[in-house]
Amino acid sequence: MDIRNLTLETEEISIRGRTLKIFLPAKLEEIFQGDPFLEVEKFPFWAKIWESSLVLADYVATIEPPKKILELGAGLGVPSLVAASIGHKVLATDYEELPLEFIKLSAKENNLLVETKILDWRNPNLSEKFDLIIGSEVVFRKSLFDPLLEIFKNYLEDEGEVILAHPSERKRVLIPFLYSAQKYFKVLTSIRKFKSKEETAEIILNRLLKIK
């Protein structure tokens, strides 16, 4: 699918005094023609700016640059773009090419340097380690627990951190994942409140530190 054939819109986000313009699809039907209830696997959840990504971006914005950052399941790449805006070196990854095209467009619009790469967690073609591995709403299926943990173990610097953000509704799948992660990482948890015009969302923020 060619991004040049899609109807686009922009949304402005403000994180700690920095305002960025984010490109996203304006018409869902242009990128998905199926039934979202019957084809959950194919539904483009990445096509929206989720509260978890904003909370993750806000946290990353507090980290002193420059750090080498890998974002998993980047979607529209809000945390990556915010990280790049304060001087971090960022690689934004996703399983699909189309969301990465939106990240490239947003990066260009905001005069930012963000590298992008298609990444299959089961066969990660990465060649370097990172100071930070970040992801919002990346824990969603038990079959991906081990591939995720292997990425964390193999591609995180010894003094690095994994930073994850998930809505509290994901506890049922998140808690078993964090339990598995405790074999290799010290897990720190905090709760962040995200207030929008409609409601207040509760976001779980986790930091994973390598056990030495």
mmCIF file of N, CA and C in Angstrom, residues 3-73:
data_model
loop_
_atom_site.group_PDB
_atom_site.id
_atom_site.type_symbol
_atom_site.label_atom_id
_atom_site.label_comp_id
_atom_site.label_asym_id
_atom_site.label_seq_id
_atom_site.Cartn_x
_atom_site.Cartn_y
_atom_site.Cartn_z
ATOM 1 N N ILE A 3 1.576 5.077 0.626
ATOM 2 C CA ILE A 3 1.073 6.166 1.471
ATOM 3 C C ILE A 3 0.636 7.366 0.638
ATOM 4 N N ARG A 4 1.201 7.501 -0.560
ATOM 5 C CA ARG A 4 0.843 8.641 -1.420
ATOM 6 C C ARG A 4 -0.594 8.546 -1.923
ATOM 7 N N ASN A 5 -1.180 7.347 -1.839
ATOM 8 C CA ASN A 5 -2.558 7.169 -2.298
ATOM 9 C C ASN A 5 -3.577 7.278 -1.171
ATOM 10 N N LEU A 6 -3.119 7.565 0.039
ATOM 11 C CA LEU A 6 -4.004 7.623 1.191
ATOM 12 C C LEU A 6 -4.378 9.064 1.547
ATOM 13 N N THR A 7 -5.532 9.207 2.155
ATOM 14 C CA THR A 7 -5.948 10.500 2.696
ATOM 15 C C THR A 7 -5.313 10.648 4.080
ATOM 16 N N LEU A 8 -4.571 11.730 4.273
ATOM 17 C CA LEU A 8 -3.845 11.916 5.519
ATOM 18 C C LEU A 8 -4.416 13.078 6.320
ATOM 19 N N GLU A 9 -4.210 13.016 7.624
ATOM 20 C CA GLU A 9 -4.499 14.151 8.482
ATOM 21 C C GLU A 9 -3.367 14.280 9.493
ATOM 22 N N THR A 10 -3.329 15.392 10.179
ATOM 23 C CA THR A 10 -2.285 15.591 11.181
ATOM 24 C C THR A 10 -2.922 15.897 12.535
ATOM 25 N N GLU A 11 -2.199 15.519 13.569
ATOM 26 C CA GLU A 11 -2.624 15.797 14.937
ATOM 27 C C GLU A 11 -1.425 16.378 15.680
ATOM 28 N N GLU A 12 -1.636 17.465 16.370
ATOM 29 C CA GLU A 12 -0.539 18.066 17.137
ATOM 30 C C GLU A 12 -0.526 17.486 18.541
ATOM 31 N N ILE A 13 0.681 17.154 18.992
ATOM 32 C CA ILE A 13 0.841 16.704 20.372
ATOM 33 C C ILE A 13 1.836 17.630 21.060
ATOM 34 N N SER A 14 1.656 17.839 22.340
ATOM 35 C CA SER A 14 2.585 18.660 23.119
ATOM 36 C C SER A 14 3.076 17.841 24.303
ATOM 37 N N ILE A 15 4.375 17.656 24.360
ATOM 38 C CA ILE A 15 5.009 16.884 25.430
ATOM 39 C C ILE A 15 6.085 17.747 26.077
ATOM 40 N N ARG A 16 5.874 18.115 27.318
ATOM 41 C CA ARG A 16 6.865 18.887 28.079
ATOM 42 C C ARG A 16 7.404 20.095 27.304
ATOM 43 N N GLY A 17 6.474 20.858 26.752
ATOM 44 C CA GLY A 17 6.838 22.097 26.082
ATOM 45 C C GLY A 17 7.222 21.952 24.625
ATOM 46 N N ARG A 18 7.249 20.721 24.120
ATOM 47 C CA ARG A 18 7.585 20.496 22.715
ATOM 48 C C ARG A 18 6.326 20.090 21.961
ATOM 49 N N THR A 19 6.067 20.778 20.862
ATOM 50 C CA THR A 19 4.889 20.466 20.046
ATOM 51 C C THR A 19 5.329 19.840 18.731
ATOM 52 N N LEU A 20 4.739 18.692 18.419
ATOM 53 C CA LEU A 20 5.067 17.990 17.184
ATOM 54 C C LEU A 20 3.801 17.745 16.387
ATOM 55 N N LYS A 21 3.957 17.703 15.077
ATOM 56 C CA LYS A 21 2.833 17.405 14.185
ATOM 57 C C LYS A 21 2.974 15.958 13.724
ATOM 58 N N ILE A 22 1.948 15.149 14.000
ATOM 59 C CA ILE A 22 1.982 13.726 13.690
ATOM 60 C C ILE A 22 1.016 13.410 12.552
ATOM 61 N N PHE A 23 1.517 12.726 11.528
ATOM 62 C CA PHE A 23 0.658 12.293 10.423
ATOM 63 C C PHE A 23 -0.006 10.966 10.765
ATOM 64 N N LEU A 24 -1.275 10.833 10.375
ATOM 65 C CA LEU A 24 -1.995 9.587 10.570
ATOM 66 C C LEU A 24 -3.038 9.418 9.472
ATOM 67 N N PRO A 25 -3.536 8.203 9.266
ATOM 68 C CA PRO A 25 -4.552 7.995 8.224
ATOM 69 C C PRO A 25 -5.855 8.705 8.592
ATOM 70 N N ALA A 26 -6.447 9.377 7.609
ATOM 71 C CA ALA A 26 -7.708 10.084 7.861
ATOM 72 C C ALA A 26 -8.907 9.160 7.697
ATOM 73 N N LYS A 27 -8.762 8.115 6.870
ATOM 74 C CA LYS A 27 -9.900 7.226 6.586
ATOM 75 C C LYS A 27 -9.490 5.777 6.816
ATOM 76 N N LEU A 28 -10.034 5.201 7.862
ATOM 77 C CA LEU A 28 -9.693 3.825 8.212
ATOM 78 C C LEU A 28 -9.993 2.861 7.070
ATOM 79 N N GLU A 29 -11.070 3.133 6.337
ATOM 80 C CA GLU A 29 -11.471 2.213 5.268
ATOM 81 C C GLU A 29 -10.446 2.139 4.136
ATOM 82 N N GLU A 30 -9.552 3.125 4.053
ATOM 83 C CA GLU A 30 -8.507 3.077 3.023
ATOM 84 C C GLU A 30 -7.401 2.091 3.370
ATOM 85 N N ILE A 31 -7.257 1.768 4.644
ATOM 86 C CA ILE A 31 -6.174 0.852 5.033
ATOM 87 C C ILE A 31 -6.692 -0.484 5.581
ATOM 88 N N PHE A 32 -8.014 -0.588 5.787
ATOM 89 C CA PHE A 32 -8.584 -1.835 6.292
ATOM 90 C C PHE A 32 -10.008 -1.992 5.793
ATOM 91 N N GLN A 33 -10.252 -3.106 5.087
ATOM 92 C CA GLN A 33 -11.586 -3.334 4.522
ATOM 93 C C GLN A 33 -12.313 -4.525 5.167
ATOM 94 N N GLY A 34 -11.705 -5.119 6.188
ATOM 95 C CA GLY A 34 -12.294 -6.309 6.781
ATOM 96 C C GLY A 34 -13.246 -6.000 7.924
ATOM 97 N N ASP A 35 -13.572 -7.039 8.669
ATOM 98 C CA ASP A 35 -14.417 -6.932 9.858
ATOM 99 C C ASP A 35 -13.496 -6.924 11.075
ATOM 100 N N PRO A 36 -13.480 -5.827 11.830
ATOM 101 C CA PRO A 36 -12.546 -5.732 12.962
ATOM 102 C C PRO A 36 -12.782 -6.789 14.046
ATOM 103 N N PHE A 37 -13.976 -7.332 14.107
ATOM 104 C CA PHE A 37 -14.271 -8.360 15.109
ATOM 105 C C PHE A 37 -13.828 -9.743 14.647
ATOM 106 N N LEU A 38 -13.864 -9.966 13.336
ATOM 107 C CA LEU A 38 -13.477 -11.264 12.793
ATOM 108 C C LEU A 38 -12.013 -11.319 12.390
ATOM 109 N N GLU A 39 -11.423 -10.155 12.142
ATOM 110 C CA GLU A 39 -10.031 -10.111 11.684
ATOM 111 C C GLU A 39 -9.195 -9.199 12.582
ATOM 112 N N VAL A 40 -9.221 -9.517 13.863
ATOM 113 C CA VAL A 40 -8.497 -8.695 14.844
ATOM 114 C C VAL A 40 -7.005 -8.622 14.518
ATOM 115 N N GLU A 41 -6.443 -9.755 14.041
ATOM 116 C CA GLU A 41 -5.011 -9.820 13.753
ATOM 117 C C GLU A 41 -4.593 -8.800 12.695
ATOM 118 N N LYS A 42 -5.503 -8.511 11.774
ATOM 119 C CA LYS A 42 -5.168 -7.619 10.658
ATOM 120 C C LYS A 42 -5.573 -6.167 10.910
ATOM 121 N N PHE A 43 -6.325 -5.931 11.985
ATOM 122 C CA PHE A 43 -6.828 -4.576 12.216
ATOM 123 C C PHE A 43 -5.664 -3.624 12.520
ATOM 124 N N PRO A 44 -5.620 -2.442 11.879
ATOM 125 C CA PRO A 44 -4.497 -1.509 12.053
ATOM 126 C C PRO A 44 -4.622 -0.666 13.330
ATOM 127 N N PHE A 45 -4.386 -1.305 14.476
ATOM 128 C CA PHE A 45 -4.448 -0.578 15.743
ATOM 129 C C PHE A 45 -3.424 0.561 15.787
ATOM 130 N N TRP A 46 -2.399 0.452 14.951
ATOM 131 C CA TRP A 46 -1.338 1.467 14.941
ATOM 132 C C TRP A 46 -1.813 2.826 14.419
ATOM 133 N N ALA A 47 -2.976 2.869 13.771
ATOM 134 C CA ALA A 47 -3.395 4.071 13.041
ATOM 135 C C ALA A 47 -3.975 5.166 13.932
ATOM 136 N N LYS A 48 -3.851 5.022 15.241
ATOM 137 C CA LYS A 48 -4.355 6.016 16.180
ATOM 138 C C LYS A 48 -3.262 6.357 17.195
ATOM 139 N N ILE A 49 -3.292 7.575 17.706
ATOM 140 C CA ILE A 49 -2.371 7.950 18.778
ATOM 141 C C ILE A 49 -3.005 7.521 20.101
ATOM 142 N N TRP A 50 -2.451 6.491 20.726
ATOM 143 C CA TRP A 50 -3.011 5.938 21.954
ATOM 144 C C TRP A 50 -2.433 6.619 23.185
ATOM 145 N N GLU A 51 -3.195 6.604 24.256
ATOM 146 C CA GLU A 51 -2.765 7.255 25.506
ATOM 147 C C GLU A 51 -1.448 6.674 26.020
ATOM 148 N N SER A 52 -1.275 5.368 25.862
ATOM 149 C CA SER A 52 -0.045 4.722 26.348
ATOM 150 C C SER A 52 1.197 5.284 25.657
ATOM 151 N N SER A 53 1.071 5.564 24.357
ATOM 152 C CA SER A 53 2.226 6.100 23.627
ATOM 153 C C SER A 53 2.571 7.510 24.092
ATOM 154 N N LEU A 54 1.559 8.273 24.470
ATOM 155 C CA LEU A 54 1.812 9.634 24.978
ATOM 156 C C LEU A 54 2.461 9.596 26.359
ATOM 157 N N VAL A 55 2.018 8.663 27.199
ATOM 158 C CA VAL A 55 2.637 8.511 28.521
ATOM 159 C C VAL A 55 4.083 8.050 28.379
ATOM 160 N N LEU A 56 4.319 7.109 27.470
ATOM 161 C CA LEU A 56 5.687 6.637 27.223
ATOM 162 C C LEU A 56 6.555 7.771 26.684
ATOM 163 N N ALA A 57 6.017 8.544 25.756
ATOM 164 C CA ALA A 57 6.764 9.681 25.199
ATOM 165 C C ALA A 57 7.103 10.692 26.279
ATOM 166 N N ASP A 58 6.164 10.941 27.169
ATOM 167 C CA ASP A 58 6.396 11.883 28.267
ATOM 168 C C ASP A 58 7.528 11.396 29.161
ATOM 169 N N TYR A 59 7.554 10.099 29.448
ATOM 170 C CA TYR A 59 8.622 9.569 30.302
ATOM 171 C C TYR A 59 9.974 9.653 29.590
ATOM 172 N N VAL A 60 10.004 9.272 28.328
ATOM 173 C CA VAL A 60 11.254 9.307 27.564
ATOM 174 C C VAL A 60 11.804 10.733 27.491
ATOM 175 N N ALA A 61 10.895 11.711 27.460
ATOM 176 C CA ALA A 61 11.313 13.115 27.381
ATOM 177 C C ALA A 61 12.041 13.590 28.634
ATOM 178 N N THR A 62 11.986 12.796 29.707
ATOM 179 C CA THR A 62 12.684 13.173 30.947
ATOM 180 C C THR A 62 14.091 12.580 31.020
ATOM 181 N N ILE A 63 14.453 11.753 30.044
ATOM 182 C CA ILE A 63 15.750 11.054 30.071
ATOM 183 C C ILE A 63 16.802 11.882 29.352
ATOM 184 N N GLU A 64 17.907 12.085 30.031
ATOM 185 C CA GLU A 64 18.988 12.917 29.501
ATOM 186 C C GLU A 64 19.576 12.300 28.229
ATOM 187 N N PRO A 65 19.603 13.067 27.122
ATOM 188 C CA PRO A 65 20.220 12.565 25.895
ATOM 189 C C PRO A 65 21.750 12.746 25.944
ATOM 190 N N PRO A 66 22.485 12.090 25.035
ATOM 191 C CA PRO A 66 21.954 11.212 23.994
ATOM 192 C C PRO A 66 21.982 9.743 24.427
ATOM 193 N N LYS A 67 20.878 9.049 24.202
ATOM 194 C CA LYS A 67 20.795 7.612 24.398
ATOM 195 C C LYS A 67 20.451 6.957 23.055
ATOM 196 N N LYS A 68 20.889 5.719 22.903
ATOM 197 C CA LYS A 68 20.527 4.946 21.717
ATOM 198 C C LYS A 68 19.251 4.180 22.058
ATOM 199 N N ILE A 69 18.157 4.460 21.317
ATOM 200 C CA ILE A 69 16.829 3.948 21.672
ATOM 201 C C ILE A 69 16.263 3.079 20.557
ATOM 202 N N LEU A 70 15.696 1.934 20.945
ATOM 203 C CA LEU A 70 14.955 1.072 20.033
ATOM 204 C C LEU A 70 13.496 1.093 20.462
ATOM 205 N N GLU A 71 12.599 1.469 19.543
ATOM 206 C CA GLU A 71 11.174 1.363 19.839
ATOM 207 C C GLU A 71 10.595 0.163 19.106
ATOM 208 N N LEU A 72 9.920 -0.697 19.856
ATOM 209 C CA LEU A 72 9.248 -1.864 19.286
ATOM 210 C C LEU A 72 7.774 -1.548 19.056
ATOM 211 N N GLY A 73 7.205 -2.129 17.992
ATOM 212 C CA GLY A 73 5.786 -1.906 17.710
ATOM 213 C C GLY A 73 5.451 -0.430 17.672
#
